[in-house]
Coordinates of C-alpha atoms in Angstrom, one line a residue:
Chain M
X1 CA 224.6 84.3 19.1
X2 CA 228.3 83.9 20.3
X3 CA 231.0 84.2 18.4
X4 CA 232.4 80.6 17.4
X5 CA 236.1 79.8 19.5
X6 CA 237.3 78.3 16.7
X7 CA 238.4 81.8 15.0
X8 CA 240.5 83.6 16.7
X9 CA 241.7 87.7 15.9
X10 CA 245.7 87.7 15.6
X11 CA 247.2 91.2 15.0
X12 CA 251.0 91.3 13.4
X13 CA 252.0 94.7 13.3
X14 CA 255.0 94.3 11.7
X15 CA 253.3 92.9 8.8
X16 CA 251.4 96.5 9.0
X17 CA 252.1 98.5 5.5
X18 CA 249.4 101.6 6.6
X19 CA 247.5 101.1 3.2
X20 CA 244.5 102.2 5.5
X21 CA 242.3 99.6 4.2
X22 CA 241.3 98.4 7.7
X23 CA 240.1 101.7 8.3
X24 CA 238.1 102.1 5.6
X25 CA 236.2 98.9 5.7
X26 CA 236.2 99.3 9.6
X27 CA 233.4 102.2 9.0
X28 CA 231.1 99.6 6.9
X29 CA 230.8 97.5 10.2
X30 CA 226.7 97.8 10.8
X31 CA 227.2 98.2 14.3
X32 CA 229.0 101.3 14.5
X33 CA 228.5 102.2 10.0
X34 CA 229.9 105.5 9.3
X35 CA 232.7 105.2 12.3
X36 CA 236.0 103.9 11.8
X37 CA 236.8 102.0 15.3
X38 CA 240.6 101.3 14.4
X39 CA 243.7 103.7 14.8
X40 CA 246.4 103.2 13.0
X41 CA 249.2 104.4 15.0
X42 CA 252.7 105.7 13.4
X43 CA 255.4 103.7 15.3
X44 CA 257.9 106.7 15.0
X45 CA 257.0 109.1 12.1
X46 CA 259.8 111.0 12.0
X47 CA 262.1 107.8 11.4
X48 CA 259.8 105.0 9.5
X49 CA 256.9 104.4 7.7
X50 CA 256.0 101.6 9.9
X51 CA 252.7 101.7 11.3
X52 CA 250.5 99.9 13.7
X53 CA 246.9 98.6 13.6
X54 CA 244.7 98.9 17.0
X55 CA 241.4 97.3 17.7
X56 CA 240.0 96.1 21.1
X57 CA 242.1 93.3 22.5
X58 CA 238.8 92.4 24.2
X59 CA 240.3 91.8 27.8
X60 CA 239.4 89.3 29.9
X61 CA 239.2 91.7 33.3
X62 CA 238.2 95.2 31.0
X63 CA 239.4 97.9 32.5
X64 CA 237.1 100.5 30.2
X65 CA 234.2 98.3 32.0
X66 CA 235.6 98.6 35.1
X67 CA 236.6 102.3 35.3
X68 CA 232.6 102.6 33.7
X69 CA 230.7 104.6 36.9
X70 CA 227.6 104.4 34.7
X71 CA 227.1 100.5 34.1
X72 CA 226.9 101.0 30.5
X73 CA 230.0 98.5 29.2
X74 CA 229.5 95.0 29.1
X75 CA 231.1 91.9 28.2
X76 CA 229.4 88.6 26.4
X77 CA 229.6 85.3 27.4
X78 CA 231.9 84.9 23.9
X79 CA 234.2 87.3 25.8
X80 CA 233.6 90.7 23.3
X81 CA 233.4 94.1 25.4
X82 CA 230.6 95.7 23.2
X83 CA 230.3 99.4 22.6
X84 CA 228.8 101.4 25.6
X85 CA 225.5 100.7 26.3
X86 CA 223.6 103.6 24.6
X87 CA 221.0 104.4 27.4
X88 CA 223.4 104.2 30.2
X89 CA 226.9 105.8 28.7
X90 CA 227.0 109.2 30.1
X91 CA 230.0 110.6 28.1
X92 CA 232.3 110.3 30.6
X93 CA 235.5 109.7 29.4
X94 CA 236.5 107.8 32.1
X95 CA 237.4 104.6 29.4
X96 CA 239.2 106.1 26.7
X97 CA 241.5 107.3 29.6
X98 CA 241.8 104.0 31.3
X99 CA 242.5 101.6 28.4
X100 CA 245.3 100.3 28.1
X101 CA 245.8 100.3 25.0
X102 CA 243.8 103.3 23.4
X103 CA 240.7 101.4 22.1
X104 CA 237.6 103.0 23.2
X105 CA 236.7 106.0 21.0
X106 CA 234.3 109.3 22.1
X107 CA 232.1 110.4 20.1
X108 CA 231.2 113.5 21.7
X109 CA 228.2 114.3 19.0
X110 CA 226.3 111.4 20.1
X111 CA 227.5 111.7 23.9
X112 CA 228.8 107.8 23.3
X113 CA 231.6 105.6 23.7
X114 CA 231.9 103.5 21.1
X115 CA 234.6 101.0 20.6
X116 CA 235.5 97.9 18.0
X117 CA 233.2 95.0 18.9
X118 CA 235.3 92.4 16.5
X119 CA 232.3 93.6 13.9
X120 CA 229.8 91.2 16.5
X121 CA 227.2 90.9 13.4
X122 CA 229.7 89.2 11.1
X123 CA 231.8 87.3 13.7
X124 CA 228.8 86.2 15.7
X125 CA 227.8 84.2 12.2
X126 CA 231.5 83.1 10.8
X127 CA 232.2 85.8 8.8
X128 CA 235.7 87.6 9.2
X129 CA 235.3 91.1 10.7
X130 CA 235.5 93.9 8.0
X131 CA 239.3 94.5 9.2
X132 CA 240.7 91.2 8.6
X133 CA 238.8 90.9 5.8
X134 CA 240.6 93.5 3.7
X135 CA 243.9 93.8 4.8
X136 CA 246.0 93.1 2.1
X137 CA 249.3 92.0 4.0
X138 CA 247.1 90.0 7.0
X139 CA 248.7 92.4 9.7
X140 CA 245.1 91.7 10.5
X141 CA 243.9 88.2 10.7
X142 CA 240.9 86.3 11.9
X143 CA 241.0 82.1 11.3
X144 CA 241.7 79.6 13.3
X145 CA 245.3 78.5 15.6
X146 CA 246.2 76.0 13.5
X147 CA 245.8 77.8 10.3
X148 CA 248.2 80.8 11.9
X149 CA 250.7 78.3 12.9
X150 CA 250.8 77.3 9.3
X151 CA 250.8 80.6 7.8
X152 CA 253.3 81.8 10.5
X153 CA 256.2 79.8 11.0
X154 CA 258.4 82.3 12.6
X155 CA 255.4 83.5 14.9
X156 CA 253.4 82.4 17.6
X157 CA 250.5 84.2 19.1
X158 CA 250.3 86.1 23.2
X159 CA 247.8 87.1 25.0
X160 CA 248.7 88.1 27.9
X161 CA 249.9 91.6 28.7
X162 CA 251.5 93.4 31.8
X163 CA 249.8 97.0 32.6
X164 CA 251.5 98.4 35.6
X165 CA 250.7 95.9 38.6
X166 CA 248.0 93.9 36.5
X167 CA 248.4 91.4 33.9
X168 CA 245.5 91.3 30.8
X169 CA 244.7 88.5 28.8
X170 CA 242.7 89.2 26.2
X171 CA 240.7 87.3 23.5
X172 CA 242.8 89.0 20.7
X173 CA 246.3 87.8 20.1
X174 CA 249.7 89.5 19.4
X175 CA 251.5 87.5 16.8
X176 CA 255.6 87.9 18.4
X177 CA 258.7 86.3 17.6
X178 CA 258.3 82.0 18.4
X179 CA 261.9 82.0 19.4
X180 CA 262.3 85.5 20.8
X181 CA 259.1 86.6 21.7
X182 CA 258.1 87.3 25.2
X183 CA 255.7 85.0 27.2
X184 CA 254.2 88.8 28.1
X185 CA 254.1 92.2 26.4
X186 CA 254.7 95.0 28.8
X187 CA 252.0 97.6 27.4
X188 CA 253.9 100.6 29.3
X189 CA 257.6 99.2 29.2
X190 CA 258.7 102.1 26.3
X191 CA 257.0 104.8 28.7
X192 CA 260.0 105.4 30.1
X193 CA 262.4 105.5 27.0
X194 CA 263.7 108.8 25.9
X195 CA 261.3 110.2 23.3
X196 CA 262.9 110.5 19.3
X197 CA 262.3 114.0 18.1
X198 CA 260.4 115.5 21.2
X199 CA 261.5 117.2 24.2
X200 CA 259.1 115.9 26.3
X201 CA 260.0 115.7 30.3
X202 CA 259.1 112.3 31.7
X203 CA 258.9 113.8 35.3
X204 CA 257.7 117.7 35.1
X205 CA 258.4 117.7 38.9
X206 CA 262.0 117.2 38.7
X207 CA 262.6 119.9 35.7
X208 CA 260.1 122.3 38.8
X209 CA 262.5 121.5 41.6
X210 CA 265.5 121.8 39.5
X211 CA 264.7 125.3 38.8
X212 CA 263.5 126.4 42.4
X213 CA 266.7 125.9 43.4
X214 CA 268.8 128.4 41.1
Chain O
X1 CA 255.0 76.1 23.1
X2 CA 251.6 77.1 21.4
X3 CA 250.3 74.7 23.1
X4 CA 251.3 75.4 26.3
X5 CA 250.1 79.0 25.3
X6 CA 246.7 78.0 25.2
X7 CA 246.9 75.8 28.2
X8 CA 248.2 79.4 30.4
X9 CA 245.2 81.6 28.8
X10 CA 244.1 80.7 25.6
X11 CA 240.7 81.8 24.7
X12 CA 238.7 78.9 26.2
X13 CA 239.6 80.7 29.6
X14 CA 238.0 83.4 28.9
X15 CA 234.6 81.7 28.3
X16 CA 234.0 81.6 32.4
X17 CA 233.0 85.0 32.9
X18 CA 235.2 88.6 33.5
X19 CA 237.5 88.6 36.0
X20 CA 238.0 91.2 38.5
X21 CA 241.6 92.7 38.6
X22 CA 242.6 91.0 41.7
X23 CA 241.8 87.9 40.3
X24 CA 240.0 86.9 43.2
X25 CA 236.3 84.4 43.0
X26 CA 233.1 86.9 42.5
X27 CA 232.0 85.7 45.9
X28 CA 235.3 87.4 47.4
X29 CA 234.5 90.6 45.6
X30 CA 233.0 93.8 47.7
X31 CA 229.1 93.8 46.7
X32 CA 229.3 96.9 44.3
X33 CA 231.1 94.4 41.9
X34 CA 228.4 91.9 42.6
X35 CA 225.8 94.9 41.8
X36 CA 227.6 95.8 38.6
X37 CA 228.6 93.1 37.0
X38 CA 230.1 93.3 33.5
X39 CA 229.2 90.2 31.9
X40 CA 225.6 90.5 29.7
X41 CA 224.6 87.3 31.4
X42 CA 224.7 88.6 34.9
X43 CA 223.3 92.2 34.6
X44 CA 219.1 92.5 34.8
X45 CA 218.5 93.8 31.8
X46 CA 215.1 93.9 30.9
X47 CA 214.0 94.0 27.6
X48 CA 211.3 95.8 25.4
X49 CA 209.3 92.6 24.8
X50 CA 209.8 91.6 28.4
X51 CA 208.4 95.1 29.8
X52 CA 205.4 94.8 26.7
X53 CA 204.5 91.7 28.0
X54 CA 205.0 92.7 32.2
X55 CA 202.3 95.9 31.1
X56 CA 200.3 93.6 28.7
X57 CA 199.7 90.8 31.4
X58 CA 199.5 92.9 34.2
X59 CA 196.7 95.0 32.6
X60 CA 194.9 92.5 31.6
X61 CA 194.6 90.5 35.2
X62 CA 193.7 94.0 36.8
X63 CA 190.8 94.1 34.1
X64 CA 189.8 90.3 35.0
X65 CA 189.7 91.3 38.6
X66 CA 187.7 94.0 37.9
X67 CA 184.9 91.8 36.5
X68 CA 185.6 89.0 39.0
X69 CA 184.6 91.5 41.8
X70 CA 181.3 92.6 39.8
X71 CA 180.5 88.7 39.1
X72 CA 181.0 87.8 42.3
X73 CA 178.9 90.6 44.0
X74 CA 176.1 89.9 42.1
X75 CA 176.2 85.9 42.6
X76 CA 176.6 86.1 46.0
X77 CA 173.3 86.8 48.1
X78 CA 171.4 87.7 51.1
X79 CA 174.1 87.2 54.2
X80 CA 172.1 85.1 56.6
X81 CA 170.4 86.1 58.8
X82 CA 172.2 86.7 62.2
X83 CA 170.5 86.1 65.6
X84 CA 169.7 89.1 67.7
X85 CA 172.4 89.8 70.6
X86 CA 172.3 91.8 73.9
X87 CA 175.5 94.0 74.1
X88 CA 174.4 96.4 76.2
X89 CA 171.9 97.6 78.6
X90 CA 170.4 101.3 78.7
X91 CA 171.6 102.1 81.5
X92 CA 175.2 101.6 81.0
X93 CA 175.6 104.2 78.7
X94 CA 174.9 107.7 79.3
X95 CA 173.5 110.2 76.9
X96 CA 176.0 111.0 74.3
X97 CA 178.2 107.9 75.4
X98 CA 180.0 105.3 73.3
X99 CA 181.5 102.0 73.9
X100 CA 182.8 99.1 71.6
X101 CA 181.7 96.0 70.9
X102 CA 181.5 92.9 68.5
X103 CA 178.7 91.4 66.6
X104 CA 178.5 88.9 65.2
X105 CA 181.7 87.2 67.7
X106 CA 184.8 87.8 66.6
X107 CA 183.7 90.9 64.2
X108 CA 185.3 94.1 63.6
X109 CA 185.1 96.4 66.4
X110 CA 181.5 98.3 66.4
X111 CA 180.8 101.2 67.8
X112 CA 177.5 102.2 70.2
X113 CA 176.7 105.8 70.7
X114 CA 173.9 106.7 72.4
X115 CA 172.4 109.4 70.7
X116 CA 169.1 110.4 72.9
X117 CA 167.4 109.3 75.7
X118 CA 165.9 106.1 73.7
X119 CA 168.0 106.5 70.6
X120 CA 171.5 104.2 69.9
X121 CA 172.7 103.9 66.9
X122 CA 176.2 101.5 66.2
X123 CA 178.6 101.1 62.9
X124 CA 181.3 99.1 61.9
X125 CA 184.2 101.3 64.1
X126 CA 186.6 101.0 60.6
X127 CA 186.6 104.0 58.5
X128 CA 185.9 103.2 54.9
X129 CA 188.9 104.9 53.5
X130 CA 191.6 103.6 55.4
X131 CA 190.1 101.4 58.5
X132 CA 191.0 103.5 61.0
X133 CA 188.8 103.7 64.1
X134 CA 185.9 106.3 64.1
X135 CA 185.3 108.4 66.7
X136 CA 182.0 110.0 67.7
X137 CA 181.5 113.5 68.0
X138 CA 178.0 113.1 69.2
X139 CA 177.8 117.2 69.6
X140 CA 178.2 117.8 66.3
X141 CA 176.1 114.8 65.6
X142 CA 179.1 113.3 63.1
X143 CA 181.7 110.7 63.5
X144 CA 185.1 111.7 62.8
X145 CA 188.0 109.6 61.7
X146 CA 191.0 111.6 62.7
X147 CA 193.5 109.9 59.9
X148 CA 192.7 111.9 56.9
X149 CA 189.6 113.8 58.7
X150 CA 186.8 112.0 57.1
X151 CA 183.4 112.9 58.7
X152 CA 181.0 110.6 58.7
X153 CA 176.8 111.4 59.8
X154 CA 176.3 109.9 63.1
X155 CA 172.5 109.2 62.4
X156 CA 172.6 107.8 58.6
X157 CA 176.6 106.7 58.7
X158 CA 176.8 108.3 55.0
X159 CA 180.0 110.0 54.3
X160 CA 180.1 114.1 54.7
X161 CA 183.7 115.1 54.2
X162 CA 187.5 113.9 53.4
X163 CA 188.6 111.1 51.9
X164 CA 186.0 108.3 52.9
X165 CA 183.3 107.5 50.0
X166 CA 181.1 105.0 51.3
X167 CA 178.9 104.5 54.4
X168 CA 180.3 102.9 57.4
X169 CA 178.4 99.5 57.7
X170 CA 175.4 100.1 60.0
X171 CA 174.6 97.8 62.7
X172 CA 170.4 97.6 63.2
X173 CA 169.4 97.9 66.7
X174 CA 166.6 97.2 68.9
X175 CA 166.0 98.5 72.6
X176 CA 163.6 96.5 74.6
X177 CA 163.1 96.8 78.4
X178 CA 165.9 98.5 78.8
X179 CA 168.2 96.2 77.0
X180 CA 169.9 96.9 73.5
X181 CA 169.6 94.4 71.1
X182 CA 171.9 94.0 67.7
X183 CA 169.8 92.4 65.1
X184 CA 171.7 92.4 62.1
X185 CA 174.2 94.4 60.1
X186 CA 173.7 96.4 56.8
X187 CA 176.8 96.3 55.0
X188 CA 177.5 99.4 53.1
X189 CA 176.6 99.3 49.7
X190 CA 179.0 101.0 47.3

């Protein structure tokens, strides 16, 4: 049974308070129970509390399905990229390297990728998935367009992101600034930024040549 | 601008199927991507019940089949009777010499061995194993089928060795005045 187009997954990070709730209900989800498929990443620890909630932007040209030598990811015709196919997924790792953004989750005890499927038992009927349903602060959300655009004046939803030379669109939405907000979200635009807190060498090579020289 | 939003890529896009990075159709793509497709709908996945019921059926006709073939050999009677045929005269055959021929027309290759000076005997030329064509080793007083090396006895056509298990059909035979008569064939029975 597909999941309905009417309702739609919007994430809005910087409505994100890191109560963890979304983790926590994420491991009641029947098809994956006892695994929590979201991280919740700390923006910049060091600096602010502010935290981010990931789950599977469900892309329409998956790269975790594409980078999959064993056949084992696949997409539905509702566009959800379902957890690796347990018979087929040979451990790889080639997907949790290739995402762009960090969805797909090893679990090395089971030799299995597993990775947020928008909680298909509950969306596939209607119901919110287990995320949305808790968050207090709706960082999280999962309704329809129109009830967003209600809810979010100042917001508007994109779902296209740029990845190097390829741009994503995904089934998921980033809720960004209506006025400000780009038309795109470069995924690897801060890769390149100088890192807060870390010395961390963007190019190792130069640091290597650098040296061979004195 | 939302609307326009949904208008560039909004979710009902998606619906069509993955697309490949390049963006090209799925008919430009190389044929691995046509092998391994990522959409559910496109791969061949076969389900339990779908293999349940592929072994289920398939048994079930092989056992059918299995009775069709005993019905039908016990319905089916007496071949008629064939009329008697000169294929070959004494003297064209030496002792211990073979030669080919049909009977009925248009039959199976046979095969006539002349065994003694007033003996012939003649079998269907096909191995019962694989139908490969029997040769006669008349010193040995065998036919041999050099596929698999199935023997068969060149005066009864039973089986002796290798792989064959049932007689070659026998063709019956009758020499008068110097000319050899085909009569009639027994067909092996199992």
């Amino acid at each position: 049974m597909p999941a309905p187009d009417a309702l739609e997954f919007f994430i809005d990070p910087g409505r994100c308070i890191g109560c963890q709730a979304c983790i926590q209900a994420c491991t009641e989800c029947d098809t994956h129970k006892g695994q929590s498929m979201i991280q919740l990443d700390y923006v910049n620890r060091g600096h602010s509390t502010q935290t981010a909630p990931v789950v599977c932007m469900h892309c329409d040209s998956p790269t975790c399905a594409e980078v999959c030598p064993a056949d084992a990811i696949k997409r539905t015709e509702d566009g959800i990229v379902h957890t690796a196919q347990v018979p087929r997924c040979i451990a790889c790792n080639n997907c949790v390297l290739a995402c762009p953004f960090g969805v797909p989750k090893m679990q090395t005890r089971m030799n299995l990728m597993m990775k947020c499927d928008m909680c298909y038992d509950r969306t596939s009927v209607g119901l919110k998935p287990w995320c949305a349903s808790v968050c207090p602060s709706q960082a999280l959300a999962f309704g329809t367009r129109e009830e967003m655009a209600r809810l979010r004046p100042h917001a508007k939803p994109v779902n296209a992101f740029q990845f190097g030379l390829q741009t994503i669109r995904t089934k998921v939405n980033m809720m960004v600034p209506r006025d400000a907000g780009p038309e795109i979200v470069d995924v690897t635009a801060a890769m390149h930024e100088p890192t807060i807190g870390h010395e961390i060498l963007d190019d190792v090579f130069d640091d290597i040549s650098d040296g061979g020289d004195a | 601008m939302m609307q326009s939003q949904r208008e560039a890529g909004g979710p009902q896009d998606l619906d069509h199927g993955t697309v490949p990075p390049d963006g090209r159709p799925l008919a430009d793509q190389p044929k691995w991507r046509q092998d391994f497709p990522i959409d559910v709908a496109q791969d061949e996945y076969v389900s339990r019940r779908e293999l349940v019921k592929f072994i289920v059926l398939t048994s079930a006709a092989l056992t059918v089949g299995q009775f069709w073939i005993v019905l039908k050999r016990s319905f089916s009677g007496q071949p008629a009777r064939l009329a008697g045929e000169r294929i070959a005269s004494v003297d064209e055959l030496s002792v211990g010499g073979a030669r080919t021929f049909t009977y009925p027309e248009g039959s199976t290759p046979r095969l006539l061995v002349r065994t003694g000076a007033t003996t012939f005997v003649a079998y269907d030329q096909q191995c019962t194993h694989l139908l490969c064509p029997v040769v006669p080793a008349v010193e040995l007083g065998r036919l041999h089928c050099p596929c698999h090396h199935g023997w068969f006895d060149l005066h009864t056509g039973q089986p002796l060795e290798g792989p064959p298990q049932r007689p070659l059909p026998k063709v019956l035979l009758e020499v008068r005045e110097g000319i050899v008569y085909a009569t009639g064939v027994e067909e092996s029975a199992t």
